[in-house]
PDB file of C-alpha atoms in Angstrom:
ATOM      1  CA  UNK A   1      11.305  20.510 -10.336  1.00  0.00           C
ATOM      2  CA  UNK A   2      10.585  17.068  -9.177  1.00  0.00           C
ATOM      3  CA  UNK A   3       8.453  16.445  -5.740  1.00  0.00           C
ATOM      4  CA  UNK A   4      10.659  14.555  -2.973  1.00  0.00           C
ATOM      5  CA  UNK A   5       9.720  13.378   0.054  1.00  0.00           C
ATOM      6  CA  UNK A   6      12.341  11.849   3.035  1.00  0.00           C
ATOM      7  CA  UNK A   7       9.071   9.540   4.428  1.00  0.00           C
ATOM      8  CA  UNK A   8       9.135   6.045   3.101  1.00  0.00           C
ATOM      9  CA  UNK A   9       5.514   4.978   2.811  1.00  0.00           C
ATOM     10  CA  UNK A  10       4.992   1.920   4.594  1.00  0.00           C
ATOM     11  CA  UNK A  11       2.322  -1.131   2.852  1.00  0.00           C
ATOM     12  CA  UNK A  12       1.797  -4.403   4.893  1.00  0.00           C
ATOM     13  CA  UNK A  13      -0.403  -7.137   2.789  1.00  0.00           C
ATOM     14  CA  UNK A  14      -1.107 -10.729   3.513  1.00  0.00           C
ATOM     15  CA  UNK A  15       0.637 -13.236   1.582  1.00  0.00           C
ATOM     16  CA  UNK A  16      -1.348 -14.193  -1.255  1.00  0.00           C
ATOM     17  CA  UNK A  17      -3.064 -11.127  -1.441  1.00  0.00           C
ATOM     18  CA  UNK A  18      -2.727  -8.272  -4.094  1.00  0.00           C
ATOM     19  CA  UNK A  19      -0.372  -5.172  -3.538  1.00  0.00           C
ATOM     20  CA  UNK A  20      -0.646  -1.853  -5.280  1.00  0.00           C
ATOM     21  CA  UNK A  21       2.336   0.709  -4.477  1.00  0.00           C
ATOM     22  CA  UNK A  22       1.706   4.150  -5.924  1.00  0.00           C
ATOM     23  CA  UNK A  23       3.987   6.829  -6.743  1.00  0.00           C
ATOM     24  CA  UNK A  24       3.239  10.507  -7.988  1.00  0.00           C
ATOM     25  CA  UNK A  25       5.376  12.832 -10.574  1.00  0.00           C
ATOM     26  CA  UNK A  26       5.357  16.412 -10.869  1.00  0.00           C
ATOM     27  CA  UNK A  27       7.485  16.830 -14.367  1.00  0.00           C
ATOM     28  CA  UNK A  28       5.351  16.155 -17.235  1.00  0.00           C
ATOM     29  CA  UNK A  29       8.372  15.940 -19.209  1.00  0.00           C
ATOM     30  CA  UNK A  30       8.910  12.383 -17.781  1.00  0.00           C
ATOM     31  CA  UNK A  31       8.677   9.756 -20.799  1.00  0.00           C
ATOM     32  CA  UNK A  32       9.703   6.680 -19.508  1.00  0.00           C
ATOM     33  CA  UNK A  33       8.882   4.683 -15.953  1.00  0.00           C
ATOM     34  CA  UNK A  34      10.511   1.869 -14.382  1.00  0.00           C
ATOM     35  CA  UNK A  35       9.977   0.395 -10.792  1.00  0.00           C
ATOM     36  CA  UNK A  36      13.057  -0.816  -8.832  1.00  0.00           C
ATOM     37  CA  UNK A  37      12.683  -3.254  -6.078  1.00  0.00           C
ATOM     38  CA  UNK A  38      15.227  -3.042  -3.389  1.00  0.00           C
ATOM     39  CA  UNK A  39      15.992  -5.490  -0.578  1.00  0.00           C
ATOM     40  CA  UNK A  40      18.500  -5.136   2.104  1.00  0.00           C
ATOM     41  CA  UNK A  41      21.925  -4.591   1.617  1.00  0.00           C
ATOM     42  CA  UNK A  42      21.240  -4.881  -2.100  1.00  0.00           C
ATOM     43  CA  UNK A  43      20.979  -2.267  -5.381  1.00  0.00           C
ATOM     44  CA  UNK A  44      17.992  -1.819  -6.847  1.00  0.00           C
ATOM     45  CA  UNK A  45      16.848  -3.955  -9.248  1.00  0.00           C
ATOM     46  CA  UNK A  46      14.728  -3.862 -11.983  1.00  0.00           C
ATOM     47  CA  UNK A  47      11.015  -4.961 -12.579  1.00  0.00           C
ATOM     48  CA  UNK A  48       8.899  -3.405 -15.134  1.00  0.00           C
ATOM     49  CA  UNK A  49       8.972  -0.494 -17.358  1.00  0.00           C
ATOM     50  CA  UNK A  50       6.677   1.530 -19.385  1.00  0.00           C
ATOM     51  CA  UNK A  51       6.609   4.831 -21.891  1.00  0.00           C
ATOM     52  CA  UNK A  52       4.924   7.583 -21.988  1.00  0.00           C
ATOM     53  CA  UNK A  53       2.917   6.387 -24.963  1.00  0.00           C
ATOM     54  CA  UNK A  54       1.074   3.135 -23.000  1.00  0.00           C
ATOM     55  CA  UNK A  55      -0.668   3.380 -20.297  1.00  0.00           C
ATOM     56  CA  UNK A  56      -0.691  -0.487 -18.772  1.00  0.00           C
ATOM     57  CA  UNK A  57       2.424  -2.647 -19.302  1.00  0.00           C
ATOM     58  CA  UNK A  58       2.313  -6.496 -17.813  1.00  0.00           C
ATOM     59  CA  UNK A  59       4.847  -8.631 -16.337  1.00  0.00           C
ATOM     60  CA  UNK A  60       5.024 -11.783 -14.924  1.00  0.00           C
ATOM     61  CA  UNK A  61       3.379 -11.364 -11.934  1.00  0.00           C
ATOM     62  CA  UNK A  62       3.523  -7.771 -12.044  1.00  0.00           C
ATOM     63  CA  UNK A  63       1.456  -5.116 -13.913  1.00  0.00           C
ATOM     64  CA  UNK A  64       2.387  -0.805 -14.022  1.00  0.00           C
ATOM     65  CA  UNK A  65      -0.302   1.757 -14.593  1.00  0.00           C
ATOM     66  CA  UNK A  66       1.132   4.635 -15.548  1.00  0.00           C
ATOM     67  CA  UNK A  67      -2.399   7.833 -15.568  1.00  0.00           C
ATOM     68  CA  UNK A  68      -0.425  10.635 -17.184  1.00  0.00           C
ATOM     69  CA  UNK A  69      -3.413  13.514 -16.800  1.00  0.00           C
ATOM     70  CA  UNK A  70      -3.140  13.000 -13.243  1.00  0.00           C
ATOM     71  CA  UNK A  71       0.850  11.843 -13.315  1.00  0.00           C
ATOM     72  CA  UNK A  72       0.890   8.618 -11.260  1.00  0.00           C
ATOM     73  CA  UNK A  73       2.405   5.642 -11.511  1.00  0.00           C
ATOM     74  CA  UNK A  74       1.131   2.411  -9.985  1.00  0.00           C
ATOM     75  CA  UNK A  75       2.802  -1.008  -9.339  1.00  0.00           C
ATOM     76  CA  UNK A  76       0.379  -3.791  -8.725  1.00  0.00           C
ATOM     77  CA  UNK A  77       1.708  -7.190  -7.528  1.00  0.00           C
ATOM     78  CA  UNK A  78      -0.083 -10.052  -7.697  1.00  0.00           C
ATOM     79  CA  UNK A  79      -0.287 -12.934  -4.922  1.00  0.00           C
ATOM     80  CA  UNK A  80       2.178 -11.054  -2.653  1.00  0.00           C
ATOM     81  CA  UNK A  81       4.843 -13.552  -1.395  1.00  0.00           C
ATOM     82  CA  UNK A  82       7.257 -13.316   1.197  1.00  0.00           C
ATOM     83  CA  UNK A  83      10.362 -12.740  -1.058  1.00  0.00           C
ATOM     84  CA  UNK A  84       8.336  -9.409  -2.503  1.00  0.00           C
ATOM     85  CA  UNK A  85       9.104  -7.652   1.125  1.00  0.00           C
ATOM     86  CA  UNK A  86      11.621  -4.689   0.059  1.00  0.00           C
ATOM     87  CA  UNK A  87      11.673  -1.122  -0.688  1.00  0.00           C
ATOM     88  CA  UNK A  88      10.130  -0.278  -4.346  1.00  0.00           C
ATOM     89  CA  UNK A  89      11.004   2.823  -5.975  1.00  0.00           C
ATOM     90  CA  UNK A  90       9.323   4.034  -9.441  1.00  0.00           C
ATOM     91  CA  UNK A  91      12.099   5.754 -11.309  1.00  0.00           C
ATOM     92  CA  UNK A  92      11.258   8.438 -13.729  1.00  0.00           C
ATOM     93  CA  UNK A  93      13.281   9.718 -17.131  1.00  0.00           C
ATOM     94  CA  UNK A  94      12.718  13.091 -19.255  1.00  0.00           C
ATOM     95  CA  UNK A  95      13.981  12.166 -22.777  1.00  0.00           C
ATOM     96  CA  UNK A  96      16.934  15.418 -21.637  1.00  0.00           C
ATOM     97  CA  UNK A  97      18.365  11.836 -20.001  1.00  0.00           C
ATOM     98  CA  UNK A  98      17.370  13.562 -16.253  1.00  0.00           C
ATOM     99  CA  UNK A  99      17.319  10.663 -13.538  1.00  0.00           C
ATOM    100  CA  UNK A 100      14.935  10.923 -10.793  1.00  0.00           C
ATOM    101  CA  UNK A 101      13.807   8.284  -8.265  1.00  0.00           C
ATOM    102  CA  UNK A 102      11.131   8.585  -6.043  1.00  0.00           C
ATOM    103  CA  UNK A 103      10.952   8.139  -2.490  1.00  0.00           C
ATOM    104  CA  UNK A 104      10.562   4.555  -1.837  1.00  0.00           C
ATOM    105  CA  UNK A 105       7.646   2.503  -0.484  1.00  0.00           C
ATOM    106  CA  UNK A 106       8.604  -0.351   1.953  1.00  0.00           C
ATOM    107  CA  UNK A 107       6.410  -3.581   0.915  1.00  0.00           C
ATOM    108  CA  UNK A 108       6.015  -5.780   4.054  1.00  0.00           C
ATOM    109  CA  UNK A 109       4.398  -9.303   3.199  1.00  0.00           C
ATOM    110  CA  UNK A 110       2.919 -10.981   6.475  1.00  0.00           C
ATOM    111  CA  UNK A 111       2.962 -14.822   6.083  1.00  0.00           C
TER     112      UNK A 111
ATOM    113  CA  UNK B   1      23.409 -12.912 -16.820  1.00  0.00           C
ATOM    114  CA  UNK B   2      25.565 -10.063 -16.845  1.00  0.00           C
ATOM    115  CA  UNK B   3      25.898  -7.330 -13.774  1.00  0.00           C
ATOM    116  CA  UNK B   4      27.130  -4.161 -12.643  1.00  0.00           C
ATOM    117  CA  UNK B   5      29.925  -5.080  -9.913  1.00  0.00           C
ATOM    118  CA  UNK B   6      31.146  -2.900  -7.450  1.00  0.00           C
ATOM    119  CA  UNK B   7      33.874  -2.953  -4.880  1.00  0.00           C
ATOM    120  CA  UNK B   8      35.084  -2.639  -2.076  1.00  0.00           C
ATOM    121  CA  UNK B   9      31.314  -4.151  -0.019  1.00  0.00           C
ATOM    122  CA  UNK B  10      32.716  -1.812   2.460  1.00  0.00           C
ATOM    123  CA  UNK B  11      34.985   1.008   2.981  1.00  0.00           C
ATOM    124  CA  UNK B  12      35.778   2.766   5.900  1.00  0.00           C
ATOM    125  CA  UNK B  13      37.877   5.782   5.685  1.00  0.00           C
ATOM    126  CA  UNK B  14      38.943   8.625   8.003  1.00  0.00           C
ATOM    127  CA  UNK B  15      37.232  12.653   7.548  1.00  0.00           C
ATOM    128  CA  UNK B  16      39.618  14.102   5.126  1.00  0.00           C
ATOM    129  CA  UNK B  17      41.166  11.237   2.915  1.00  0.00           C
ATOM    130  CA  UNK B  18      40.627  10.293  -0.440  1.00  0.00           C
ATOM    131  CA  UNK B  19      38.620   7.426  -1.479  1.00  0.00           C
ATOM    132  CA  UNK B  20      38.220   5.417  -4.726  1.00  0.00           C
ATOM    133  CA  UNK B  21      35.547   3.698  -5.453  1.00  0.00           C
ATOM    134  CA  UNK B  22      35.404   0.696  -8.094  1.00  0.00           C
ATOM    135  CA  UNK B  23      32.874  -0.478 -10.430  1.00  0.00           C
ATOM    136  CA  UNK B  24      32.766  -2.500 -13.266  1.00  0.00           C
ATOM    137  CA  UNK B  25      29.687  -1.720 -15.648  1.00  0.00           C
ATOM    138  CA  UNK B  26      28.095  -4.790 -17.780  1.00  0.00           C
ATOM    139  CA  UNK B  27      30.351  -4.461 -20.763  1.00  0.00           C
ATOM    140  CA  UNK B  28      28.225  -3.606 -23.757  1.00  0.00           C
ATOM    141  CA  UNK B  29      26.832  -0.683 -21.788  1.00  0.00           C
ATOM    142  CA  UNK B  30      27.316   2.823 -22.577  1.00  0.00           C
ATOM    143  CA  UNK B  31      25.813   4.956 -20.213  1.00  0.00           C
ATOM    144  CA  UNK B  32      27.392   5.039 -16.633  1.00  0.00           C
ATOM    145  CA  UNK B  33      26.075   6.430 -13.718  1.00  0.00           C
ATOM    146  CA  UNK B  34      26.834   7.100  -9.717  1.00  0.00           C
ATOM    147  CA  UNK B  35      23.881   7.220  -7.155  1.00  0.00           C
ATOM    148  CA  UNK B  36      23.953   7.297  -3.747  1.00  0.00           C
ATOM    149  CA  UNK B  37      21.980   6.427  -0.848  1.00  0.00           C
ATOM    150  CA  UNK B  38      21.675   7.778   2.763  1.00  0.00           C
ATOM    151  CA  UNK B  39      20.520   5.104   5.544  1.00  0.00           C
ATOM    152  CA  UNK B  40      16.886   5.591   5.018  1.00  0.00           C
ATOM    153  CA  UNK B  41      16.520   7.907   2.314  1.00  0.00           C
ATOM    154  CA  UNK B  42      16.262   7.463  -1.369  1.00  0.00           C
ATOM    155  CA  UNK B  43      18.616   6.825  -3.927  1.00  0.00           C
ATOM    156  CA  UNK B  44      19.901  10.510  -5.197  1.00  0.00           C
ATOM    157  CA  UNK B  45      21.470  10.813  -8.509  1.00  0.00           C
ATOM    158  CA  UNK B  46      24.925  11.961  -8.386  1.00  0.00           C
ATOM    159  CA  UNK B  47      26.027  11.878 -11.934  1.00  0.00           C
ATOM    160  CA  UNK B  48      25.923  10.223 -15.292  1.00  0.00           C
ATOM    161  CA  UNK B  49      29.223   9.924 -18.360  1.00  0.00           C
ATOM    162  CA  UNK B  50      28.985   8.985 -21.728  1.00  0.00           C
ATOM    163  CA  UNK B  51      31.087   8.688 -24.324  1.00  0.00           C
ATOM    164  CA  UNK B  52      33.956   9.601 -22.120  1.00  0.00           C
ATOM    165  CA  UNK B  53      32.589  12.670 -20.461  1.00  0.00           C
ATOM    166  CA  UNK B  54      29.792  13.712 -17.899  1.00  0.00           C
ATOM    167  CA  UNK B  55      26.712  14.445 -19.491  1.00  0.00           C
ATOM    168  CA  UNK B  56      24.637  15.522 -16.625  1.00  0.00           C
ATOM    169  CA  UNK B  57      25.606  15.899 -12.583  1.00  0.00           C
ATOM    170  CA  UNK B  58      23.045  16.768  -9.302  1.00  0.00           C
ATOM    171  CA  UNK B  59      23.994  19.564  -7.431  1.00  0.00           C
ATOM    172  CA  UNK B  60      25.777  16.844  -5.261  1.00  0.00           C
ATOM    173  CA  UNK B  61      28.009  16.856  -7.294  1.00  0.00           C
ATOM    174  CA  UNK B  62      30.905  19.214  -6.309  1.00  0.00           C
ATOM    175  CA  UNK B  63      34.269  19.595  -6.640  1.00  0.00           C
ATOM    176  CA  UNK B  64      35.181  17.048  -3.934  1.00  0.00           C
ATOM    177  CA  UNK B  65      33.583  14.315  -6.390  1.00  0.00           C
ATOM    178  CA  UNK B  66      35.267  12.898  -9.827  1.00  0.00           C
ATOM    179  CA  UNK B  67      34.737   9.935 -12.214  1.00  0.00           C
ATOM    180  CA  UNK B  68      36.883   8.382 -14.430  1.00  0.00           C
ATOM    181  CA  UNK B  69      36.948   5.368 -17.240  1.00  0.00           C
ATOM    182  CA  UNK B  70      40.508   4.586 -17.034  1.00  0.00           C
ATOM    183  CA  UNK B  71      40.278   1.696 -19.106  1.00  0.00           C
ATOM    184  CA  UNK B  72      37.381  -0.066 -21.343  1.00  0.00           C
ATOM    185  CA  UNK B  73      35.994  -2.278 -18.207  1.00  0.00           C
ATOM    186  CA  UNK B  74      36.373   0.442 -15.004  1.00  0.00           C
ATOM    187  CA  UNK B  75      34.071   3.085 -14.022  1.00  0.00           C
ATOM    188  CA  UNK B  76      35.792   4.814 -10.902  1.00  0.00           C
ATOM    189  CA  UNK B  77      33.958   7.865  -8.399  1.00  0.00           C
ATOM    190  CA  UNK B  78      36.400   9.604  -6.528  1.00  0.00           C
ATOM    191  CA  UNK B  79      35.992  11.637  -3.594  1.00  0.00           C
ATOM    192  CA  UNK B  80      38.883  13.883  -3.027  1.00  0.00           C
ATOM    193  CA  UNK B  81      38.480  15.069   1.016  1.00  0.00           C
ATOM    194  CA  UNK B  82      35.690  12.923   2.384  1.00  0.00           C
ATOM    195  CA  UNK B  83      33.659  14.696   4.979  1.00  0.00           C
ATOM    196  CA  UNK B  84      31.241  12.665   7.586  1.00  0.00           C
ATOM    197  CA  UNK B  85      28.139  13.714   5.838  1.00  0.00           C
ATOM    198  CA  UNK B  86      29.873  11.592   2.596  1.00  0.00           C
ATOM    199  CA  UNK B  87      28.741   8.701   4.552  1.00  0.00           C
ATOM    200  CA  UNK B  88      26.630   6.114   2.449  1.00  0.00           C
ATOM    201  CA  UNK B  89      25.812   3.424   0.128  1.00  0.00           C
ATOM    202  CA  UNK B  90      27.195   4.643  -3.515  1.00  0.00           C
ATOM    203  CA  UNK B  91      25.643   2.666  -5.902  1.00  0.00           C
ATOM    204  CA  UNK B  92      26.630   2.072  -9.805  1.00  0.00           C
ATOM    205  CA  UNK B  93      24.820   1.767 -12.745  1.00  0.00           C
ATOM    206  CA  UNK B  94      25.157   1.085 -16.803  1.00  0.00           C
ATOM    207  CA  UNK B  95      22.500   1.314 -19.055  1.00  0.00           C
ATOM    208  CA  UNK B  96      22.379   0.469 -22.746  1.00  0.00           C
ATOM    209  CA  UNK B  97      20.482   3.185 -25.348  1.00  0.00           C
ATOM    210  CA  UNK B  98      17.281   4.033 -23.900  1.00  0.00           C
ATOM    211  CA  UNK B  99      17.418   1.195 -21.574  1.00  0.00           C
ATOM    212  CA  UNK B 100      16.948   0.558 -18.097  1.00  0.00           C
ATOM    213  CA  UNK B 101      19.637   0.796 -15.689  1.00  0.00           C
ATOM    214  CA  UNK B 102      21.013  -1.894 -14.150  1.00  0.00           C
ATOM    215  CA  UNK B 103      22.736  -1.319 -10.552  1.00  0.00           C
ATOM    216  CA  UNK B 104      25.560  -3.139  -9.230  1.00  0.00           C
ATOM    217  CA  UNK B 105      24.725  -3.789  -4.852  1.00  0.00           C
ATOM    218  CA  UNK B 106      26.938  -1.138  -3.847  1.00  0.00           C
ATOM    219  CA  UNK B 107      29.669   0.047  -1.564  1.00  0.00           C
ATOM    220  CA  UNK B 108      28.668   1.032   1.917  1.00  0.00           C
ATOM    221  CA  UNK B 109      31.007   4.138   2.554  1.00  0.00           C
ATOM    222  CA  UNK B 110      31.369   5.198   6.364  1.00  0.00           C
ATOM    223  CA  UNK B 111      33.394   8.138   7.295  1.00  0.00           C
ATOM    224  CA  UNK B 112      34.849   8.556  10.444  1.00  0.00           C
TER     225      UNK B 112
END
């Protein structure tokens, strides 16, 4: 089964600087990848995705690494602003349509 | 741009009563889905319907929980006896075909 963890990981960056939020998977059955980005009081919402058959995907802003021999995920934000603060979670899929989210990292951005 | 909406915000009920809770999924969506969240924990999967049925459901899941489609815009999770530990934000979510899913903000259940 899939690793959990009730910890939220906690990253504070400068504004303006670069963030990288990890997140590690267990099920090498997992084909597909998204990070969520949660603020307060809100659902998650989506960022970025990326399949099983890529291993960099870029957004605006935003780039995912996904290293499948070692099964880790990476979200890397460029020039961190203030409105990035919020809890990202990577979300992973098994093509059996199994939904897993990870445990969350909290992204603080200090002005 | 089209989104997952969800109501009540909030709903308090009392330990033993039934609640309903609402959402409407983006409307050429296919795939439905119920999360929930505990104050400071992660978002757990509760279960996901297609094509009129459940196709997969956590171990959350029990008897005390249902969902419905009662019409072609409603997505509904019912919890039959609440109990305190029911207590949460339940989230919604639709997805297209091997898309991502898109979450509506939630209904913060509190049991009392």
């Amino acid at each position: 089964g899939e690793s959990v963890g009730l910890h939220l990981p906690t990253l504070s960056v400068q504004e303006g600087d670069n963030s990288i939020i990890n997140c590690a998977y267990s099920n090498s059955a997992s084909d597909y990848f998204i990070w969520y980005k949660q603020e307060s009081g809100k659902g998650p919402q989506f960022i970025i995705d990326i399949r099983s058959n890529m291993d960099k995907r870029q957004g605006q802003r935003v780039t995912v690494l996904l290293n499948k021999t070692v099964k880790h995920l990476s979200l890397q934000i460029a020039a961190t602003q203030p409105g990035d603060s919020a809890v990202y979670f990577c979300y992973m899929k098994t093509s059996y349509d199994k939904v897993i989210f990870g445990p969350g990292t909290s992204l603080s951005v200090i002005p | 741009e089209p989104e997952v909406t969800q109501t009540p915000s909030h709903q308090v009920t009392q330990m033993g009563q039934e609640v309903i809770l609402r959402c409407v999924p983006i409307s050429n969506h296919l795939y439905f889905y119920w999360y929930r969240q505990i104050l400071g924990q992660k978002v757990e999967f509760l279960v996901s319907f297609y094509n009129n049925e459940i196709s997969e459901k956590s171990e959350i899941f029990d008897d005390q929980f249902s969902v419905e489609r009662p019409d072609g815009s409603n997505f509904t999770l019912k919890i039959r006896s609440t109990k305190l530990e029911d207590s949460a934000m339940y989230f919604c979510a639709s997805s297209g075909s091997g898309a991502p899913l898109h979450f509506g903000n939630g209904t913060r259940l509190t049991v009392t």
